[in-house]
Short mmCIF file of N, CA and C in Angstrom, two decimals:
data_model
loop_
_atom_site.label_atom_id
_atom_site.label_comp_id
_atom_site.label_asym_id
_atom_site.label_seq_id
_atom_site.Cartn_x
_atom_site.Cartn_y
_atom_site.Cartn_z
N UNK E 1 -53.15 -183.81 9.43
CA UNK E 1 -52.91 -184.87 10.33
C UNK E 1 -54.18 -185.45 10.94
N UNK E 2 -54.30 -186.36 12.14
CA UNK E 2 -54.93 -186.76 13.22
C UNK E 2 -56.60 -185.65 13.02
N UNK E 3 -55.82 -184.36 13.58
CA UNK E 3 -57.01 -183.44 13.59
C UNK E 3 -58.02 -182.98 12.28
N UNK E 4 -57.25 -183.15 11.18
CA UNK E 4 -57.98 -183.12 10.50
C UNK E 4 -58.80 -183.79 10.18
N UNK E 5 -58.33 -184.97 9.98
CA UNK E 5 -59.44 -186.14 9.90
C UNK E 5 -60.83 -186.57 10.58
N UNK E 6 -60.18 -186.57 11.66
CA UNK E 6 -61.29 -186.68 12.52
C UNK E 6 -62.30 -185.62 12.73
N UNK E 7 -61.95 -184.26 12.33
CA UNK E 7 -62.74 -183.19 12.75
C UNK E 7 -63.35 -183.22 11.00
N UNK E 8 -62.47 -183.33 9.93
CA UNK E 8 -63.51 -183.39 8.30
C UNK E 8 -64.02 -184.80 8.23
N UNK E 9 -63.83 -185.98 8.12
CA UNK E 9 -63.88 -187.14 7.82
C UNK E 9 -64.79 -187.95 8.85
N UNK E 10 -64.90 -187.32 10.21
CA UNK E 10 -65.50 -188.31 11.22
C UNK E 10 -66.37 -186.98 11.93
N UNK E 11 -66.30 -185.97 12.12
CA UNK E 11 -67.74 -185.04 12.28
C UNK E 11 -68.41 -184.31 11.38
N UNK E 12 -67.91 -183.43 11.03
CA UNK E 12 -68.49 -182.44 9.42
C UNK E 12 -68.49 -183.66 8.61
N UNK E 13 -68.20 -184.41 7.88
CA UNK E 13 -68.63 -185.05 6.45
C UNK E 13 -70.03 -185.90 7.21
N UNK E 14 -69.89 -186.49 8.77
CA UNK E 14 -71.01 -187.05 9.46
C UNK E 14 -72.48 -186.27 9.75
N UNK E 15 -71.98 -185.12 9.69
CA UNK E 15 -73.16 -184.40 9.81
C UNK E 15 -73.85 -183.94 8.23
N UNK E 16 -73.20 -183.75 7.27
CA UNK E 16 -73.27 -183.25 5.87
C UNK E 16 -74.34 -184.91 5.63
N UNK E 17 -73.58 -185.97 5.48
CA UNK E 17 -74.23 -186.99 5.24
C UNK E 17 -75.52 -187.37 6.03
N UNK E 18 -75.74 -186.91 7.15
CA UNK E 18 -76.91 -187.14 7.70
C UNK E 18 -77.97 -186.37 7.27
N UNK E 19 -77.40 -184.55 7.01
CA UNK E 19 -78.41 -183.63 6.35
C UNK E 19 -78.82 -184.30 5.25
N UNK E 20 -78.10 -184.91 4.07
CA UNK E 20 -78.75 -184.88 2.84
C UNK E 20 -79.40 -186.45 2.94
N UNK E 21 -79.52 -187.38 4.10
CA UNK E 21 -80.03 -188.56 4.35
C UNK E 21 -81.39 -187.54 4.70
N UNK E 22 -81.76 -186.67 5.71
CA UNK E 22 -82.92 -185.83 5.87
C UNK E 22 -83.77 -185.39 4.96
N UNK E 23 -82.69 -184.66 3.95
CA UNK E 23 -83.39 -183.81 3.06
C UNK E 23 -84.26 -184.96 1.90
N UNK E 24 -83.42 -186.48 1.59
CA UNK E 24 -84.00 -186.74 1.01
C UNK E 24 -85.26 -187.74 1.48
N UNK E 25 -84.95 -188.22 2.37
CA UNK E 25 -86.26 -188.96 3.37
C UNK E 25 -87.55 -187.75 2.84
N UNK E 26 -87.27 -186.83 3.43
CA UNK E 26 -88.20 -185.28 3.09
C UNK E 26 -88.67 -185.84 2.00
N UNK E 27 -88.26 -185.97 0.74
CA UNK E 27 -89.04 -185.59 -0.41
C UNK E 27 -89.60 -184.82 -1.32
N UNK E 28 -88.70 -183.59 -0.65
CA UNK E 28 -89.65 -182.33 -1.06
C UNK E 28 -89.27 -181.84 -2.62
N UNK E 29 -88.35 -182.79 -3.00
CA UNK E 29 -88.04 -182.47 -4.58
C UNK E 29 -87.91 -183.48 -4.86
N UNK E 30 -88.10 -184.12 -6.29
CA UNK E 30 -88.12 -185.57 -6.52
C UNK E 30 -86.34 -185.70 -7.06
N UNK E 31 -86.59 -184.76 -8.07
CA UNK E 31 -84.74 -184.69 -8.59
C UNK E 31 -84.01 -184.47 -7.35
N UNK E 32 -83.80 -184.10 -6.74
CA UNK E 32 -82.87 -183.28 -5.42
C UNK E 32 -82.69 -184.74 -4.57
N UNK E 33 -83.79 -185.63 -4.50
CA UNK E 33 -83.93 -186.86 -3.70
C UNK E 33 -83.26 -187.72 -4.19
N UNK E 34 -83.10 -187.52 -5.31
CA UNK E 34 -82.98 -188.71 -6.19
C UNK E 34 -81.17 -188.64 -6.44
N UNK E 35 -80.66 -186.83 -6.16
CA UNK E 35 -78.81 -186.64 -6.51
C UNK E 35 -78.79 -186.92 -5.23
N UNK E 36 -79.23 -186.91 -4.06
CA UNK E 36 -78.44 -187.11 -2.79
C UNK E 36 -78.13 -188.05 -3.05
N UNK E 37 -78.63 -189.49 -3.07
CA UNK E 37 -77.97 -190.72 -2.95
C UNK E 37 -76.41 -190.91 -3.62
N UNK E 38 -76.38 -190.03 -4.46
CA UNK E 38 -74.76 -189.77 -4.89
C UNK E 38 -74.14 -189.15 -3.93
N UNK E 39 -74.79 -188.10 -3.18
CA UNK E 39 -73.98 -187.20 -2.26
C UNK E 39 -73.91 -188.25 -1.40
N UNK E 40 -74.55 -188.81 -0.83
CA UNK E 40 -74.54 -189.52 0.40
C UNK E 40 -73.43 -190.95 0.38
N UNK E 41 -73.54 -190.99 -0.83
CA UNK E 41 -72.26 -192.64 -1.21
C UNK E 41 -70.97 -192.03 -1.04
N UNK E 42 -70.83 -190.91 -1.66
CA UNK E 42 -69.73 -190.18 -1.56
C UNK E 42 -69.40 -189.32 -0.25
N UNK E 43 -70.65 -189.25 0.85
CA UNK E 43 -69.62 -188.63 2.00
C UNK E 43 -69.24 -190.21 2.71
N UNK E 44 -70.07 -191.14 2.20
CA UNK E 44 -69.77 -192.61 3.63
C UNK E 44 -68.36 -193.08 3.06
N UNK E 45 -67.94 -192.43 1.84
CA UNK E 45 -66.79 -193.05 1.87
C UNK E 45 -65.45 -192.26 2.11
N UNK E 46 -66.13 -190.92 2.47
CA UNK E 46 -65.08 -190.12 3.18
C UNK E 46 -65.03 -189.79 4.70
N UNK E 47 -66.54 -190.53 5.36
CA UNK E 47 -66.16 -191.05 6.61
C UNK E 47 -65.82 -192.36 7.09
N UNK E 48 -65.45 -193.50 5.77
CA UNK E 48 -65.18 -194.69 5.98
C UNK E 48 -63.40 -193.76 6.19
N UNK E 49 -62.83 -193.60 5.37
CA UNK E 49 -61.37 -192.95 5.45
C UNK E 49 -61.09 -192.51 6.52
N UNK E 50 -61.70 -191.92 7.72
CA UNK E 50 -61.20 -191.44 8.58
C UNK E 50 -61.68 -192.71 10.21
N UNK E 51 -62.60 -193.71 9.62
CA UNK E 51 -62.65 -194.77 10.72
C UNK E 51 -61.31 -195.90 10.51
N UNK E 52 -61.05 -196.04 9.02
CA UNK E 52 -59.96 -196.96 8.80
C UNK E 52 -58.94 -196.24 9.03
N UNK E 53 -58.19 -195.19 8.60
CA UNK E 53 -57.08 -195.03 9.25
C UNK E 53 -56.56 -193.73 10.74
N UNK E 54 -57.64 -193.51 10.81
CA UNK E 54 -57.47 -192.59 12.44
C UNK E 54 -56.57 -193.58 13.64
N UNK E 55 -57.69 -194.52 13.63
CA UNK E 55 -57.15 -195.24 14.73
C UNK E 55 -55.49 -195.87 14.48
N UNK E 56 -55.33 -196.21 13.48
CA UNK E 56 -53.40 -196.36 13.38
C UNK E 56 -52.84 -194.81 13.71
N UNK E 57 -53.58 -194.17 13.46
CA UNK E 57 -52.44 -192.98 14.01
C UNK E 57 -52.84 -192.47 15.03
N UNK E 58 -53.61 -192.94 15.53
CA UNK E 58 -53.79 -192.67 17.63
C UNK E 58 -52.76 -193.42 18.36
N UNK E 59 -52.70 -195.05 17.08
CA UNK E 59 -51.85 -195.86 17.71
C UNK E 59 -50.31 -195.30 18.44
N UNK E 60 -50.05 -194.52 17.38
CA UNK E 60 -48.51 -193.62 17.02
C UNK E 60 -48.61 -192.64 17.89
N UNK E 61 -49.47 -192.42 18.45
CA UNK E 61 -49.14 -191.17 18.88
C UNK E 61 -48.71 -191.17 20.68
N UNK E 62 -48.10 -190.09 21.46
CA UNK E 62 -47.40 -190.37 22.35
C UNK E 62 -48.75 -190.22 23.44
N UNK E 63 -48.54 -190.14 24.73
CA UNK E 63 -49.59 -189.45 25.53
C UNK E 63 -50.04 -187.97 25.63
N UNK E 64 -48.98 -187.01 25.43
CA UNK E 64 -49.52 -185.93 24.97
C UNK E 64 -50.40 -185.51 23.76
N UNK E 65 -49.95 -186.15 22.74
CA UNK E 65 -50.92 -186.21 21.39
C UNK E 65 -52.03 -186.75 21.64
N UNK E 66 -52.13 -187.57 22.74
CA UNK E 66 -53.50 -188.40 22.53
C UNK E 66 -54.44 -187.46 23.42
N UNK E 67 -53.63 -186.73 24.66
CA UNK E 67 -54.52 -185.56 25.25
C UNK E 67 -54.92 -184.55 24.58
N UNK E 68 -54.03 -184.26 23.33
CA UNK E 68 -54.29 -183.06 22.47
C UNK E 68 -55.27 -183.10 21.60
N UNK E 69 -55.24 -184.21 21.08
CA UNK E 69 -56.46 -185.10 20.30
C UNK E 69 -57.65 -185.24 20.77
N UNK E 70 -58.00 -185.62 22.18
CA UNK E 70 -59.20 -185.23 23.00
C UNK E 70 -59.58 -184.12 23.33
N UNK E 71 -58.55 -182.86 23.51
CA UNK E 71 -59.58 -181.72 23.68
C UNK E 71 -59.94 -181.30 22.35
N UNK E 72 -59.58 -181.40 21.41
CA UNK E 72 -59.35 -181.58 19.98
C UNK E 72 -61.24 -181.58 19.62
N UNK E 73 -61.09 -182.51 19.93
CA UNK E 73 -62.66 -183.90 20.05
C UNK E 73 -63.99 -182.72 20.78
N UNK E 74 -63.58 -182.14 22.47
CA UNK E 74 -64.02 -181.72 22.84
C UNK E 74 -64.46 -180.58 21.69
N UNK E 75 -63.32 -180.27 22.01
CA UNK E 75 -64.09 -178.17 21.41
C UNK E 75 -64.93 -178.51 20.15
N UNK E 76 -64.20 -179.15 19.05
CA UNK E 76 -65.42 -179.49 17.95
C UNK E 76 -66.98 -179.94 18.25
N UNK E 77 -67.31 -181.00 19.42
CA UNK E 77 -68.50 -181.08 19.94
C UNK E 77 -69.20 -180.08 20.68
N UNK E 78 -68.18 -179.27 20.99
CA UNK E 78 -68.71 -178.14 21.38
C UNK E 78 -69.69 -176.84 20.53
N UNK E 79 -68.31 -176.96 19.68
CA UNK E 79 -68.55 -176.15 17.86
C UNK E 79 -69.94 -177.09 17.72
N UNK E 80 -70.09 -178.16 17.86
CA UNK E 80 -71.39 -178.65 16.88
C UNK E 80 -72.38 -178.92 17.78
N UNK E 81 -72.63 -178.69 19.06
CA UNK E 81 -73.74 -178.31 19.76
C UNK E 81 -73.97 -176.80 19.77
N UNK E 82 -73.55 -176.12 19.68
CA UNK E 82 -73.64 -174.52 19.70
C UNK E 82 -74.24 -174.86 18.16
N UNK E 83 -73.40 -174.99 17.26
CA UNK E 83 -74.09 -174.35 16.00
C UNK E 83 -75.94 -175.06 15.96
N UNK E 84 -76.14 -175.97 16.47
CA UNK E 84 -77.30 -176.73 16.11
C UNK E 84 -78.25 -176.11 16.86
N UNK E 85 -77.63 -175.06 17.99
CA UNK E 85 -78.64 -174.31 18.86
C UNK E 85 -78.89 -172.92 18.22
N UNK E 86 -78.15 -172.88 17.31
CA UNK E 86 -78.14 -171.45 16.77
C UNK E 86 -79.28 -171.77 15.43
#
């Protein structure tokens, strides 16, 4: 549902796509630089999927879902400031 998406499609695939935007800026392998740009086409279009249809199903959802959905939001930013400190 809702949670999935947003937590694979709109944070983890966002962060995956930014690493291998890093790794290849880096340079530190010419081949390795050269497959990200495949990796990287292929996560923007699995975080395009979760900007186009998330928001219709926030639309749907009641006021409790939409509170559930925000702490939802929370704890994962949470999950992904902790891990980046670790």
């Amino acid at each position: 549902g809702a949670h999935r998406i947003c937590g694979m499609q709109l944070m983890i695939e966002t962060i995956a796509l930014t690493l291998f935007q890093t790794v290849r800026k880096k340079d530190v392998e010419p081949v390795l630089s050269e497959l990200l740009r495949y990796f990287e086409i292929d996560e923007a279009r699995h975080i395009a999927l979760g900007v186009n249809y998330l928001p219709s199903m926030i639309r749907r959802m009641n006021k409790l879902e939409i509170v559930e959905m925000m702490l939802f939001q929370l704890k994962m930013m949470i999950y992904v400031v902790g891990s980046l400190r670790a």
